[in-house]
Short mmCIF file of C-alpha atoms in Angstrom, two decimals:
data_model
loop_
_atom_site.label_atom_id
_atom_site.label_comp_id
_atom_site.label_asym_id
_atom_site.label_seq_id
_atom_site.Cartn_x
_atom_site.Cartn_y
_atom_site.Cartn_z
CA MET O 1 -65.71 165.53 47.94
CA LYS O 2 -66.31 164.54 51.61
CA ASN O 3 -69.81 165.75 51.41
CA ASN O 4 -70.41 163.84 48.38
CA TYR O 5 -69.70 160.66 50.32
CA LEU O 6 -71.60 161.73 52.87
CA GLY O 7 -74.88 162.22 50.17
CA ILE O 8 -74.08 158.88 49.34
CA ILE O 9 -73.96 157.03 52.64
CA LEU O 10 -77.39 158.90 53.70
CA PHE O 11 -78.63 158.14 50.24
CA VAL O 12 -77.86 154.66 50.86
CA ILE O 13 -79.48 154.24 54.52
CA LYS O 14 -82.41 156.15 53.41
CA LEU O 15 -83.24 153.51 50.50
CA THR O 16 -82.06 150.79 52.88
CA LEU O 17 -84.67 151.49 55.52
CA GLY O 18 -87.38 152.90 52.92
CA ILE O 19 -87.10 149.59 51.30
CA THR O 20 -86.92 147.17 54.39
CA PHE O 21 -89.62 148.78 55.78
CA ILE O 22 -91.95 148.26 52.22
CA TYR O 23 -90.77 144.57 51.77
CA ALA O 24 -91.37 144.21 55.49
CA SER O 25 -95.15 145.44 55.14
CA TYR O 26 -95.35 142.91 51.98
CA HIS O 27 -96.21 139.67 53.58
CA LYS O 28 -97.68 141.13 56.80
CA ILE O 29 -100.36 142.72 53.60
CA ALA O 30 -100.58 139.56 51.85
CA ASP O 31 -101.47 137.32 54.69
CA PRO O 32 -102.62 139.50 57.79
CA ALA O 33 -104.17 136.19 59.42
CA GLN O 34 -100.46 134.84 59.70
CA PHE O 35 -99.19 137.93 60.76
CA ALA O 36 -101.77 138.49 63.42
CA LYS O 37 -100.89 134.79 64.66
CA ILE O 38 -97.24 136.29 65.02
CA ILE O 39 -98.30 139.27 67.04
CA TYR O 40 -100.21 136.82 69.51
CA GLY O 41 -97.38 134.96 69.80
CA TYR O 42 -95.48 137.54 71.49
CA ALA O 43 -98.14 137.30 74.16
CA ILE O 44 -97.52 141.09 74.92
CA PHE O 45 -100.58 142.64 73.30
CA PRO O 46 -104.37 142.74 74.85
CA GLU O 47 -106.02 139.96 72.55
CA LEU O 48 -108.71 142.88 71.55
CA SER O 49 -106.15 144.84 69.88
CA ILE O 50 -104.32 141.41 67.97
CA ASN O 51 -106.05 141.83 64.52
CA ILE O 52 -106.40 145.93 64.13
CA LEU O 53 -103.13 145.87 64.95
CA ALA O 54 -102.12 142.92 62.15
CA ILE O 55 -104.16 145.24 59.99
CA THR O 56 -102.86 148.67 60.42
CA ILE O 57 -99.14 148.14 61.11
CA PRO O 58 -97.98 146.74 57.34
CA PHE O 59 -99.76 149.64 56.52
CA VAL O 60 -98.23 152.19 58.53
CA GLU O 61 -94.69 150.61 57.31
CA LEU O 62 -95.73 150.57 53.69
CA ILE O 63 -96.45 154.27 53.63
CA ALA O 64 -93.54 155.47 55.80
CA GLY O 65 -91.10 153.70 53.75
CA PHE O 66 -92.29 154.86 50.59
CA SER O 67 -92.70 158.00 52.12
CA LEU O 68 -88.87 158.35 53.28
CA ILE O 69 -87.76 157.22 49.85
CA LEU O 70 -90.04 159.95 47.95
CA GLY O 71 -89.25 162.69 50.40
CA VAL O 72 -92.68 163.61 51.87
CA PHE O 73 -92.36 164.46 55.23
CA PRO O 74 -89.19 162.24 55.29
CA ARG O 75 -88.31 163.27 59.27
CA SER O 76 -91.77 161.93 60.14
CA ALA O 77 -91.12 158.60 58.25
CA LEU O 78 -87.93 158.41 60.00
CA LEU O 79 -89.49 158.92 63.64
CA ILE O 80 -91.99 156.68 62.81
CA ILE O 81 -89.59 153.98 61.26
CA ASN O 82 -87.15 154.87 64.11
CA GLY O 83 -90.27 154.17 66.60
CA PHE O 84 -91.30 150.96 65.23
CA LEU O 85 -87.77 149.51 65.07
CA LEU O 86 -87.21 150.60 68.62
CA ILE O 87 -90.84 148.42 69.76
CA PHE O 88 -89.51 145.70 67.60
CA ILE O 89 -85.85 145.51 69.82
CA LEU O 90 -88.01 145.90 73.04
CA MET O 91 -90.47 143.26 72.32
CA ILE O 92 -87.60 140.80 70.89
CA GLY O 93 -85.54 141.28 73.56
CA PHE O 94 -88.23 141.01 76.01
CA ASN O 95 -89.22 137.79 74.78
CA LEU O 96 -85.80 136.57 74.76
CA LEU O 97 -84.71 137.93 78.29
CA ARG O 98 -88.15 135.98 79.52
CA GLY O 99 -87.29 132.99 77.41
CA HIS O 100 -90.64 133.08 75.70
CA GLU O 101 -90.76 131.37 72.24
CA PHE O 102 -93.39 130.94 70.08
CA ASP O 103 -93.65 127.76 68.01
CA CYS O 104 -97.36 126.07 67.10
CA GLY O 105 -95.49 122.97 65.46
CA CYS O 106 -97.43 123.89 62.39
CA PHE O 107 -96.77 123.14 58.87
CA VAL O 108 -98.90 125.98 57.64
CA PHE O 109 -96.74 128.33 60.11
CA SER O 110 -93.63 129.24 58.66
CA ASN O 111 -92.38 131.59 60.66
CA ARG O 112 -91.44 129.25 63.82
CA PRO O 113 -89.18 131.76 65.70
CA HIS O 114 -86.09 130.22 67.45
CA ALA O 115 -83.53 132.09 69.90
CA LEU O 116 -81.17 132.33 67.29
CA SER O 117 -83.71 133.87 64.61
CA ASN O 118 -84.47 136.20 67.46
CA ILE O 119 -81.18 137.17 68.10
CA TYR O 120 -80.52 138.02 64.26
CA LEU O 121 -83.66 140.03 64.07
CA LEU O 122 -82.34 141.95 67.17
CA ILE O 123 -78.90 142.72 65.67
CA ARG O 124 -80.56 143.68 62.33
CA ASP O 125 -83.01 146.14 64.33
CA PHE O 126 -80.42 147.71 66.35
CA LEU O 127 -78.09 148.40 62.86
CA LEU O 128 -81.28 149.94 61.12
CA LEU O 129 -82.11 151.84 64.36
CA ILE O 130 -78.68 153.19 64.48
CA SER O 131 -78.73 153.96 61.00
CA GLY O 132 -82.55 155.64 61.15
CA ILE O 133 -81.09 157.76 64.22
CA TYR O 134 -77.99 159.32 62.22
CA LEU O 135 -80.12 159.69 59.14
CA LEU O 136 -82.62 161.86 61.31
CA LYS O 137 -79.96 163.62 62.69
CA LYS O 138 -78.51 164.34 59.22
CA THR O 139 -82.05 165.53 57.95
CA THR O 140 -82.70 169.03 58.71
CA ALA O 141 -85.81 169.99 59.48
CA SER O 142 -87.12 172.92 57.06
CA MET B 1 -89.05 167.09 66.88
CA THR B 2 -90.92 170.27 65.17
CA GLN B 3 -94.21 170.80 64.83
CA LYS B 4 -94.00 169.98 61.12
CA ASP B 5 -92.58 166.57 62.08
CA ILE B 6 -95.63 165.87 64.38
CA LYS B 7 -98.01 167.31 61.62
CA GLY B 8 -96.09 164.71 59.37
CA ILE B 9 -96.44 162.07 61.55
CA LEU B 10 -100.36 162.64 61.92
CA PHE B 11 -100.87 163.09 58.36
CA LEU B 12 -99.01 159.61 57.24
CA PHE B 13 -100.98 158.05 60.14
CA LEU B 14 -104.49 159.75 58.67
CA PHE B 15 -103.50 158.21 55.29
CA ALA B 16 -102.11 154.68 56.64
CA LEU B 17 -105.16 153.79 58.67
CA PRO B 18 -108.16 154.22 56.70
CA THR B 19 -106.39 152.83 53.89
CA ALA B 20 -105.14 149.77 56.26
CA PHE B 21 -109.31 149.28 57.11
CA PHE B 22 -110.14 149.86 53.23
CA PHE B 23 -107.76 147.16 52.10
CA ASN B 24 -108.56 144.83 54.84
CA TRP B 25 -112.20 144.73 54.08
CA PHE B 26 -112.41 144.18 50.22
CA SER B 27 -109.14 141.83 50.49
CA PRO B 28 -109.69 138.33 49.79
CA PHE B 29 -107.20 137.71 52.52
CA GLY B 30 -108.99 140.24 55.16
CA ILE B 31 -109.61 139.17 58.99
CA ALA B 32 -112.10 140.19 61.40
CA LEU B 33 -111.36 143.32 63.71
CA VAL B 34 -111.19 140.80 66.31
CA GLY B 35 -109.79 137.29 66.13
CA GLN B 36 -110.45 134.04 68.67
CA TRP B 37 -107.45 133.96 70.66
CA GLU B 38 -108.72 132.56 73.85
CA ILE B 39 -107.83 129.33 73.70
CA SER B 40 -110.97 128.46 76.31
CA LYS B 41 -112.54 128.73 73.32
CA GLY B 42 -110.82 126.72 70.90
CA THR B 43 -108.27 126.67 68.13
CA VAL B 44 -106.89 130.46 67.81
CA ASN B 45 -107.14 132.20 64.79
CA ALA B 46 -107.49 135.88 63.23
CA ILE B 47 -110.83 134.61 61.86
CA SER B 48 -109.88 135.46 58.22
CA LYS B 49 -111.89 135.20 54.86
CA THR B 50 -109.74 132.36 53.89
CA ASP B 51 -109.96 130.65 57.22
CA SER B 52 -110.64 126.57 57.27
CA VAL B 53 -111.07 126.79 61.13
CA ASN B 54 -114.55 125.62 61.79
CA SER B 55 -115.43 125.75 65.78
CA LEU B 56 -118.31 123.69 65.51
CA ILE B 57 -116.31 120.54 64.42
CA GLU B 58 -114.08 120.69 67.39
CA ILE B 59 -113.90 119.38 71.13
CA ASN B 60 -112.39 121.41 73.55
CA ASN B 61 -112.31 118.97 76.47
CA PRO B 62 -109.64 116.81 76.61
CA GLU B 63 -111.52 114.77 79.16
CA ILE B 64 -114.02 113.97 76.06
CA ILE B 65 -111.01 113.39 73.94
CA LYS B 66 -109.63 110.41 76.33
CA GLN B 67 -113.14 108.84 76.29
CA ILE B 68 -112.91 108.64 72.72
CA VAL B 69 -109.24 107.12 72.13
CA GLN B 70 -109.86 104.64 75.48
CA LYS B 71 -112.97 103.17 73.71
CA LYS B 72 -112.02 103.65 70.07
CA GLU B 73 -115.02 105.67 68.99
CA LYS B 74 -113.24 107.42 66.22
CA ILE B 75 -110.53 106.73 63.99
CA ILE B 76 -107.59 109.16 65.42
CA ILE B 77 -105.44 111.16 62.71
CA ASP B 78 -102.35 112.86 63.66
CA VAL B 79 -101.47 115.61 61.11
CA ARG B 80 -98.05 116.83 62.66
CA SER B 81 -95.04 116.10 60.83
CA ARG B 82 -93.88 112.33 60.74
CA ASP B 83 -90.98 114.02 63.59
CA TYR B 84 -93.07 114.60 65.91
CA TYR B 85 -95.49 111.66 65.66
CA ASP B 86 -92.59 109.68 66.23
CA GLN B 87 -91.61 111.43 69.41
CA GLY B 88 -95.36 110.99 70.95
CA HIS B 89 -98.74 110.89 69.92
CA LEU B 90 -102.02 109.82 71.05
CA PRO B 91 -102.71 105.87 71.39
CA SER B 92 -103.28 104.29 68.18
CA ALA B 93 -103.60 107.68 66.28
CA LEU B 94 -102.84 106.77 62.67
CA SER B 95 -100.19 109.50 61.14
CA PHE B 96 -101.35 111.06 58.23
CA PRO B 97 -99.04 114.82 58.12
CA LEU B 98 -100.78 117.52 55.97
CA ILE B 99 -97.81 118.58 54.58
CA ASP B 100 -97.61 115.04 52.43
CA PHE B 101 -101.81 114.95 51.82
CA ASP B 102 -101.33 114.94 48.41
CA ASP B 103 -99.08 112.18 48.37
CA TYR B 104 -101.21 109.86 50.73
CA ILE B 105 -104.52 110.44 49.85
CA HIS B 106 -104.60 107.04 48.22
CA GLN B 107 -103.48 105.34 51.00
CA LEU B 108 -105.71 107.47 53.19
CA LEU B 109 -108.60 106.90 51.33
CA ASN B 110 -107.54 102.61 51.24
CA SER B 111 -107.36 102.83 54.92
CA ILE B 112 -110.59 104.86 56.04
CA ASN B 113 -114.27 104.58 55.30
CA ARG B 114 -115.92 107.31 54.64
CA GLN B 115 -118.62 106.74 56.77
CA SER B 116 -115.92 106.43 59.40
CA ALA B 117 -116.16 108.83 62.86
CA ILE B 118 -112.63 110.59 62.47
CA LEU B 119 -110.90 112.58 65.30
CA VAL B 120 -108.41 115.00 63.89
CA TYR B 121 -105.57 116.96 65.85
CA CYS B 122 -102.10 118.93 65.24
CA ALA B 123 -99.92 120.54 67.99
CA SER B 124 -101.80 122.88 69.85
CA PHE B 125 -104.25 125.46 70.02
CA GLU B 126 -102.33 127.75 67.76
CA CYS B 127 -102.16 125.09 65.05
CA THR B 128 -104.82 125.35 62.32
CA ASP B 129 -103.34 122.29 60.56
CA SER B 130 -106.29 120.00 62.21
CA HIS B 131 -108.91 122.20 60.64
CA ILE B 132 -107.52 122.60 57.11
CA PHE B 133 -107.18 118.49 56.90
CA ALA B 134 -110.31 118.33 58.34
CA ASP B 135 -111.53 120.50 55.48
CA ARG B 136 -110.16 118.29 52.78
CA LEU B 137 -111.41 115.14 53.96
CA LYS B 138 -114.95 117.07 53.80
CA ASP B 139 -114.09 117.78 50.41
CA LEU B 140 -114.05 114.44 49.62
CA ASN B 141 -117.62 113.83 51.34
CA PHE B 142 -116.14 112.41 54.70
CA ASN B 143 -119.27 113.56 56.62
CA ASP B 144 -118.12 112.80 60.64
CA VAL B 145 -114.75 114.58 61.08
CA LYS B 146 -113.98 116.18 64.20
CA VAL B 147 -110.96 118.29 65.77
CA PHE B 148 -109.31 117.98 69.10
CA SER B 149 -108.49 121.69 69.54
CA GLY B 150 -106.05 121.14 71.98
CA GLY B 151 -104.03 119.08 69.87
CA PHE B 152 -101.14 116.87 71.17
CA ARG B 153 -99.34 119.75 73.82
CA GLN B 154 -102.95 119.61 75.81
CA TRP B 155 -103.00 115.96 75.45
CA GLN B 156 -99.44 115.89 77.19
CA GLU B 157 -100.14 118.52 79.78
CA MET B 158 -102.89 116.59 80.71
CA GLY B 159 -100.60 113.78 81.61
CA PHE B 160 -102.57 110.94 79.20
CA GLU B 161 -100.86 108.03 77.80
CA ILE B 162 -98.68 108.91 75.00
CA GLU B 163 -97.29 106.47 72.36
CA LYS B 164 -93.92 106.33 70.94
CA ASN B 165 -92.34 105.07 67.79
CA GLU B 166 -88.98 103.92 68.85
CA LYS B 167 -85.88 104.04 66.15
#
């Protein structure tokens, strides 16, 4: 019985992480220019790398999400997902600490971050990362 | 981390990266491999296939803009939201928020001649609303439309005169 519950919990975590990453990649793939501007807004990455990151990150997220759900290299997919979550947490945390907020004041630019939404993102990513680490521990390397 | 994990990571990346570049190449929303992220060169943007940013119509020198404003050489249009406009705008600038473009188009056409020299600005180098607005004016056969790429933020940072609408 206990194993059944554990199985359900692990399945839910797997689905949550996978779907979150697939969903997150969708808007970025649909509008890479806007995603590039968000990356620029973090003011962390070199200018030459911004577009390359905007092009590639969403597809790595998408494929890692599908790979986790479908069980193709699930541990590798989890390692990628956890790695991304850790990077997101560090980036958001770093910008919160130095008080950097990016607001271009544009009508077309809908993702206008504010401290509150950044804190929400930070908490969400932290919870996802904890779940991801737990799932990784429970996913045996065969 | 086992050897299989590492192989899996490599496999997923090797699958994802070419797919990403391939998709970007053929996507109507694709972007260039290197964007324009230097504010010294004007409005920053990813340089996408759907971009309305046209560096040829930009004026990237606030001193020139100051002269234009002082000599009233062009009709100046602020395309930010009305709230931002009320808090502060360039002297004698008209407010035509991009978001209300379709609602105010007749008012705009009544108040501005198509032969008029127009200068459009929005919030900052990071904002492309002024370019989108300029693009729409061009579609309406306005021929002399320029964009102040630094926008209101640069004007403010230069310490130039600002008009406010007191409520």
